[in-house]
XYZ file of C-alpha atoms in Angstrom:
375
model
C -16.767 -34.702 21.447
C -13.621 -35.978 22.596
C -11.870 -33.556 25.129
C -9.480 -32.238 22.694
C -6.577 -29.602 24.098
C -6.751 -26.150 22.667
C -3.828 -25.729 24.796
C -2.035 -27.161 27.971
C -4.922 -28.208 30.576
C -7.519 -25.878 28.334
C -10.368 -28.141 26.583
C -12.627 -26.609 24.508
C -15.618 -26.999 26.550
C -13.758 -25.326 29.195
C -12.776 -22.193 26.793
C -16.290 -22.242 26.070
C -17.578 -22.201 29.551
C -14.931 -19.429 30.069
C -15.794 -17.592 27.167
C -19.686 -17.919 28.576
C -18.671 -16.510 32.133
C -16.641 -13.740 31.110
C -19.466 -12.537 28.818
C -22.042 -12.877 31.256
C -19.742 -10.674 33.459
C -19.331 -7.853 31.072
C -23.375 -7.667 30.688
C -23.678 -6.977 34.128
C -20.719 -4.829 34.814
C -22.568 -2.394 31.382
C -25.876 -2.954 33.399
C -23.757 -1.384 36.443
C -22.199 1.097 34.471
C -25.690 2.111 33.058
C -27.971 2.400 35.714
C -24.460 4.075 37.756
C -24.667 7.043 35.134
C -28.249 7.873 35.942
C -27.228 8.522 39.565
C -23.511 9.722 40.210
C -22.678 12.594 38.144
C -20.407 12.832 35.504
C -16.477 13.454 36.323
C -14.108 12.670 38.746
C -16.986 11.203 41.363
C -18.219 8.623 38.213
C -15.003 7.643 36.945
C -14.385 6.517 40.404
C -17.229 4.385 40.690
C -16.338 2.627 37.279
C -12.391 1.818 38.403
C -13.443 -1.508 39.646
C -14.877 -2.380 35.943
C -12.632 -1.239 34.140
C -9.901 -3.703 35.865
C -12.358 -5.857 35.858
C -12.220 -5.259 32.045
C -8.648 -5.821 31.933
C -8.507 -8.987 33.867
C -11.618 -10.986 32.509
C -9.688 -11.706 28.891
C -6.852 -13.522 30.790
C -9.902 -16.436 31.403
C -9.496 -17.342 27.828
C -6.749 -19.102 25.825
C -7.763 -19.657 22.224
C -6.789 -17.324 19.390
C -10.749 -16.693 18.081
C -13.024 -16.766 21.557
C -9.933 -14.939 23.371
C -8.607 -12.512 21.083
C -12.292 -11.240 19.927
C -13.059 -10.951 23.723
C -9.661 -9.542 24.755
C -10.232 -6.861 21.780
C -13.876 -5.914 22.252
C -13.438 -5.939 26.656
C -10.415 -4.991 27.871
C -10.002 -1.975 24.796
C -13.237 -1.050 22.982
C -15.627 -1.337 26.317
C -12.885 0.091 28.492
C -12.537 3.196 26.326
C -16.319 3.306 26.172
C -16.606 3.647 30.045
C -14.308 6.191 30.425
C -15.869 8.693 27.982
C -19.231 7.584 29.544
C -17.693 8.204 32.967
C -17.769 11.958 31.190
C -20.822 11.912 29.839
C -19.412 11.101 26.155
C -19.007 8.830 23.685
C -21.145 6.601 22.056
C -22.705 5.328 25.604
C -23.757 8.256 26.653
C -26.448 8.629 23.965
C -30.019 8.856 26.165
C -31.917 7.867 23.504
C -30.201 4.832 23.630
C -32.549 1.710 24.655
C -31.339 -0.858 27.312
C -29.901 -3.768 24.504
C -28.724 -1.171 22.495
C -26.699 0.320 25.355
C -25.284 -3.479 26.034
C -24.924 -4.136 22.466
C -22.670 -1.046 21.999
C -21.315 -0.956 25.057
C -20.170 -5.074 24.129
C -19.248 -4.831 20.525
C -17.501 -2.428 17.984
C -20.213 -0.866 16.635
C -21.777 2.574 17.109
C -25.394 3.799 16.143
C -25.821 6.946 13.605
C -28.719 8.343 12.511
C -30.598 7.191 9.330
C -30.646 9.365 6.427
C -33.844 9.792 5.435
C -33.667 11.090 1.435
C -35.806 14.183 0.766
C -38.957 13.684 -1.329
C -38.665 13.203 -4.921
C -35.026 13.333 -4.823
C -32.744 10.418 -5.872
C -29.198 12.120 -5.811
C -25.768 10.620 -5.611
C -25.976 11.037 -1.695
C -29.441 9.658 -1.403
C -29.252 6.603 -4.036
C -32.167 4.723 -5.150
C -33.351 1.746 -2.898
C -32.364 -0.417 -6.133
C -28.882 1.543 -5.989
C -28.532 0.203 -2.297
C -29.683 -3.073 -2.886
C -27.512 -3.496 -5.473
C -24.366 -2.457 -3.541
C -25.692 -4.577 -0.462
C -25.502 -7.425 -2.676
C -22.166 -6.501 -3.841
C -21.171 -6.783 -0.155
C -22.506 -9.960 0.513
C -20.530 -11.279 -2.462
C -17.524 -9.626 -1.344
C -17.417 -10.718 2.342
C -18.415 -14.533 0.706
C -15.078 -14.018 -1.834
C -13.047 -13.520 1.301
C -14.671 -16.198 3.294
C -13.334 -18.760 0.589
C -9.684 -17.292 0.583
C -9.830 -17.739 4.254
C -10.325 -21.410 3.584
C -7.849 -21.173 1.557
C -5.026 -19.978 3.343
C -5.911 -22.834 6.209
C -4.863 -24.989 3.495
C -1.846 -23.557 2.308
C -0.633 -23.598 6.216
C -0.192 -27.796 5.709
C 2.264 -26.605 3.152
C 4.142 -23.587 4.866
C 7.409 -25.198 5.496
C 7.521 -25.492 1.423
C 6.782 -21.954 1.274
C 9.242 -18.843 1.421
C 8.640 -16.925 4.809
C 7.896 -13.790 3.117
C 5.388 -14.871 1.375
C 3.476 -16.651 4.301
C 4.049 -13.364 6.096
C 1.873 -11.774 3.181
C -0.598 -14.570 3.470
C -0.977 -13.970 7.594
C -1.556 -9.622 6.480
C -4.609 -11.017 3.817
C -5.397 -13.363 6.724
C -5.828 -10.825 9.658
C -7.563 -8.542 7.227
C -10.462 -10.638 5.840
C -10.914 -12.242 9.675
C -11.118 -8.917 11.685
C -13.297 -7.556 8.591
C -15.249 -10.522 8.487
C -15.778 -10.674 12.328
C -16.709 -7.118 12.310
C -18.818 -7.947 9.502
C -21.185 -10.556 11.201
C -21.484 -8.168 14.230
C -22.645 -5.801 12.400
C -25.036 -7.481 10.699
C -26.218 -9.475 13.941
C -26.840 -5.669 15.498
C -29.101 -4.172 12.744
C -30.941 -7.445 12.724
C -31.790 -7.892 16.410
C -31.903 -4.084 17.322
C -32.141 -1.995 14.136
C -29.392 0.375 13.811
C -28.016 1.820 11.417
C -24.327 1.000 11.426
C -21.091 2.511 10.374
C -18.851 0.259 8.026
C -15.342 -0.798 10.019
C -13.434 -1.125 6.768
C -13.424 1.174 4.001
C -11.792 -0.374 1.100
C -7.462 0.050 2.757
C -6.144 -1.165 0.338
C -7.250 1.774 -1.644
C -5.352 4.282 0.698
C -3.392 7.212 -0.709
C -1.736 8.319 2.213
C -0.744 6.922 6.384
C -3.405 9.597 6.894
C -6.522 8.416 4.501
C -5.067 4.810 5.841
C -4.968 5.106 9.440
C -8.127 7.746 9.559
C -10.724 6.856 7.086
C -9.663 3.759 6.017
C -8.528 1.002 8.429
C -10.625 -0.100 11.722
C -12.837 2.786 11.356
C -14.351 1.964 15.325
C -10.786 1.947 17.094
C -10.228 5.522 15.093
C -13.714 6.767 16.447
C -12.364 5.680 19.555
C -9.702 6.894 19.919
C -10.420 10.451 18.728
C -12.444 11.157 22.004
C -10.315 9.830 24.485
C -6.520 10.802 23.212
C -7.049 12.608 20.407
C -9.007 15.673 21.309
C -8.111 15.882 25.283
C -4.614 16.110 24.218
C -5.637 18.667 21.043
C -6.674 20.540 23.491
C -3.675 20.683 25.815
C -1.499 20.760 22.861
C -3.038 23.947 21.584
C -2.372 26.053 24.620
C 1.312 24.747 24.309
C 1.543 25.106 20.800
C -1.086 27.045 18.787
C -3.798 25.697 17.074
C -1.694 25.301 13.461
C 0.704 22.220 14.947
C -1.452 21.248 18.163
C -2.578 18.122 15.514
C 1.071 16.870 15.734
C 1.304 15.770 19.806
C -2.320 14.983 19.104
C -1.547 12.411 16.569
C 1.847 10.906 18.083
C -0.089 10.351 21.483
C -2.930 8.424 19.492
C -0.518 6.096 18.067
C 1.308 5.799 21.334
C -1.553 4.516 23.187
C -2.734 2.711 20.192
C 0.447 0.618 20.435
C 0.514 0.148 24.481
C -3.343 -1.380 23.325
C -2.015 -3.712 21.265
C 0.954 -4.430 23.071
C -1.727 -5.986 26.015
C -4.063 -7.862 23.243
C -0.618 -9.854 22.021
C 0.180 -10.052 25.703
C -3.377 -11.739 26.214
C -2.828 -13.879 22.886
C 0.596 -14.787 23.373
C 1.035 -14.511 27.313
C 4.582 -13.811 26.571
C 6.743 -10.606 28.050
C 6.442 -8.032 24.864
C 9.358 -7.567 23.271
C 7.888 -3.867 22.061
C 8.223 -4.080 17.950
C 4.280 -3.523 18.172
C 5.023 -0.245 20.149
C 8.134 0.380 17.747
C 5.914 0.093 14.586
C 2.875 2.551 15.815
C 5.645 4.712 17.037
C 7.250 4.599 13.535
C 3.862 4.843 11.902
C 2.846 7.692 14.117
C 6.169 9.982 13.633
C 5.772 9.289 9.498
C 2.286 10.496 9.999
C 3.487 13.699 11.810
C 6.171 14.519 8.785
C 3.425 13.759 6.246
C 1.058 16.592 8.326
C 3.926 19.073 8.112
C 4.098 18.446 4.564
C 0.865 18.988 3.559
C 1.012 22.085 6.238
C 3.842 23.345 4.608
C 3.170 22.821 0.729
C -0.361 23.876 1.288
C -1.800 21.895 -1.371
C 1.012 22.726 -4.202
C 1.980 19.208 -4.957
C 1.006 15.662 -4.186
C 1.564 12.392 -5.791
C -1.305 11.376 -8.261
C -2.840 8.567 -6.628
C -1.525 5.980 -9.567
C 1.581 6.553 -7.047
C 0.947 7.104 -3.888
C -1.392 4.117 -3.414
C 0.268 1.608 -4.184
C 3.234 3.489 -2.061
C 1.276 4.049 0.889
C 0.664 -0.019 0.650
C 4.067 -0.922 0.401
C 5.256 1.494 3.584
C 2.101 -0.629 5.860
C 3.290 -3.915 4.452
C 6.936 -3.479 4.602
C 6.669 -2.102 8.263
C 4.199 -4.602 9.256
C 6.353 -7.498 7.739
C 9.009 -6.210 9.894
C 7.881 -5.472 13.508
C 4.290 -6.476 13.610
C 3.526 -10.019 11.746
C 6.360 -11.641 13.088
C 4.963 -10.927 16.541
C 2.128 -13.393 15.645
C 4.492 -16.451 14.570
C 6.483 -15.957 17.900
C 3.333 -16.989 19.830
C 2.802 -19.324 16.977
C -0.925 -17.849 16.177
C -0.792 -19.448 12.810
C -0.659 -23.089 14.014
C -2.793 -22.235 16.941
C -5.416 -20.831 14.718
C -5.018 -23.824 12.638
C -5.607 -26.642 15.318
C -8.549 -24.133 16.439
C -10.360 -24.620 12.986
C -9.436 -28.615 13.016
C -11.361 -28.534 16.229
C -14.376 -26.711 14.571
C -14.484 -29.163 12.257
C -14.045 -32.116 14.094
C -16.849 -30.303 16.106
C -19.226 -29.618 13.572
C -18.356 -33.295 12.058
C -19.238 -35.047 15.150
C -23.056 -32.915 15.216
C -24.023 -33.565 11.605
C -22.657 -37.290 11.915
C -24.598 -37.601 15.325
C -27.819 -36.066 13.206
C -27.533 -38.284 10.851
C -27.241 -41.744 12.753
C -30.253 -40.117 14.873
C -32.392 -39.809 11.475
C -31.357 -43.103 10.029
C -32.216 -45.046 13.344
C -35.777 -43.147 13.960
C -36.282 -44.081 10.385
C -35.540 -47.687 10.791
C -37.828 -47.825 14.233
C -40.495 -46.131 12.100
C-alpha cells in the first residue's frame, strides 16, 4: 500500500508499528505490576513502586496519532489501566482478584472489561432471574442483530459526512452523538466478545440500553459506560464517601462524593481530547461534567428531600433526561470533536481501511487468477 498520511509525517504503517510498541509496553509494565504485587506490600511502599508505570501510562498514548488506534489506546492506557493500578497498588479493584490467571490479569488489566462470577441457576428452576438457555439464546441473538443494525448506520453516517456542508450543523452534531455511541458500544462490544472467547469470562455489559434513562442518575450510574462507573466508584467515589461522611454525616456525604466523581471524570477526558486533538483544552469538557455533576447533586437532594412522594412517570422524564444529555452535550462537549476536526479525520481513517482492505483482496485475487493460469 501506498504510504498514505494519516497525518503530517504519520503513515499508517508507522501508526501501526506505534500502536504495536506501545501495546507491547503495557503487557510488560501489567507483567511488572503483577509479579510487583506478590512481593511489596500493599500501600504507600507499592504505590511507589508503580509511579514509574503509571507515567509511563500517561505518556505511551502520545506515540499515536489516529482517531481509532490512538483514542482506543489513549482510553483503555492512560485511564482504565491507570485507575486499575492504583486500586491494585491497594490491594483492590478488579486486579487484585487472586484467582485471577496470568492472561486474564493482562486481559483486564489491558481492556475495559471486568470478570463476575457465573450464575449458576438452581436445579429445576427456570425463573425470571435464571431464564431458560433458549431464553438466553434468544436474547444473545437479539444482540447480535442489534450491534449488526448499528454497524450499518455507522456506514451510514460515513456517507452522509461527503454531504455535511449541505447539512444543518445541528443536525450533524446529532449524527456525531449516534456516532460516538454505536462506535464506543461497538468497540466495547468486540472486546468483550474477544475476552469470553479466548479466556472464558463471564462479562458485564458496558451499555445498558441510555437511551432508556429516566434520570442523570439511572443515566450516568446504571446506564452509560458501565466500566468507567465501576471505576470510578473505587477510586473517587468511596475514598471521598468516606472523608465526606466524617465532615458531613452519612445522609449528604453522597453529594461531595458525586461532584468529585464528575470532577475527575472531566480532568479524564479533558487528557483523552488532549491526546486526540493535541490542542491546549479550552475546558467545556470540564464545564459540562461539572454542570452534569452539580444537576446530579440537586436531583439527590430532591429525591432526599421528597422521599419518594412524587416523581415524573417515566413517559416524561425519559425522554427529558435525553434532551438535558443532548442539549448539554451539543453545547460544550460535541463541538470539542469538530475543533480537532475528528469527523474528517475519522473519515480519511476509514478511506484508508478501505483502500487497505481493497489493495489485499485485489492482491488475492490477481495471486489466484495467475496460479490458476500457471496451473
Amino acid at each position: 500500500m501506498e504510504g498514505e498520511i494519516i497525518y503530517p509525517n504519520y503513515s499508517l504503517d508507522k501508526e501501526i508499528s506505534n500502536f504495536i510498541k506501545v501495546w507491547i509496553s503495557v503487557t510488560i509494565s501489567l507483567l511488572y505490576c503483577k509479579f510487583t504485587s506478590k512481593i511489596v506490600p500493599k500501600g504507600l511502599l507499592r504505590f511507589l513502586t508503580f509511579v514509574p508505570i503509571i507515567c509511563l501510562f500517561l505518556y505511551l498514548p502520545l506515540n499515536l496519532h489516529s482517531m481509532h488506534l490512538g483514542g482506543m489506546s489513549c482510553f483503555f492506557v492512560a485511564w482504565l489501566s491507570n485507575f486499575k493500578i492504583l486500586l491494585l497498588a491497594f490491594d483492590k479493584g478488579p486486579l487484585s482478584d487472586p484467582t485471577l490467571s496470568l492472561p486474564q490479569f493482562l486481559a483486564i488489566g489491558c481492556f475495559p472489561i471486568k470478570k463476575t462470577e457465573p450464575k449458576t441457576p438452581p436445579p429445576e428452576s427456570k425463573t425470571k432471574q435464571n431464564p431458560s438457555p433458549q431464553i438466553t439464546k434468544k436474547l444473545a441473538h437479539k444482540s447480535v442483530w442489534n450491534y449488526a443494525l448499528k454497524g450499518l448506520l455507522m456506514a451510514a453516517f460515513v456517507q452522509i459526512y461527503d454531504y455535511s456542508e449541505r447539512i444543518h450543523p445541528k443536525v450533524m452534531l446529532v449524527i456525531y452523538c449516534f456516532h460516538i455511541y454505536f462506535m464506543l458500544e461497538l468497540m466495547l462490544a468486540a472486546v468483550a466478545a474477544l475476552a469470553r472467547a479466548t479466556l472464558g469470562l463471564e462479562l458485564e455489559p458496558q451499555f445498558n440500553n441510555p437511551f432508556l434513562s429516566t434520570s442523570l442518575q439511572d443515566f450516568w450510574g446504571k446506564r452509560w459506560n458501565l466500566m468507567v462507573s465501576h471505576t470510578l466508584r473505587p477510586t473517587v467515589y468511596d475514598p471521598t464517601l468516606s472523608v465526606s461522611t466524617r465532615i458531613v454525616g452519612r445522609k449528604w456525604a453522597p453529594l461531595p462524593a458525586v461532584f468529585a466523581t464528575f470532577v475527575v471524570s472531566a480532568l479524564m477526558h479533558e487528557l483523552i481530547f488532549y491526546y486526540l486533538g493535541r490542542k491546549r483544552p479550552t475546558w467545556e469538557i470540564t464545564w459540562f461534567f461539572v454542570l452534569h455533576g452539580v444537576c446530579l447533586v440537586v436531583e439527590i437532594v430532591m429525591k432526599k428531600v421528597l422521599k419518594g412522594r412524587w416523581q415524573l412517570p417515566p413517559v416524561i422524564s425519559t425522554p427529558l433526561t435525553v434532551v438535558i444529555v443532548m442539549g448539554t452535550g451539543f453545547w460544550l462537549f460535541f463541538p470539542q470533536f469538530l475543533r480537532f476536526k475528528a469527523d474528517a479525520r475519522a473519515f480519511e481513517e476509514y478511506a484508508i481501511l478501505g483502500a487497505f482492505v481493497k489493495d489485499v483482496v485485489g492482491g488475492a485475487v490477481k495471486s489466484r487468477h495467475f496460479n490458476g493460469t500457471a496451473v
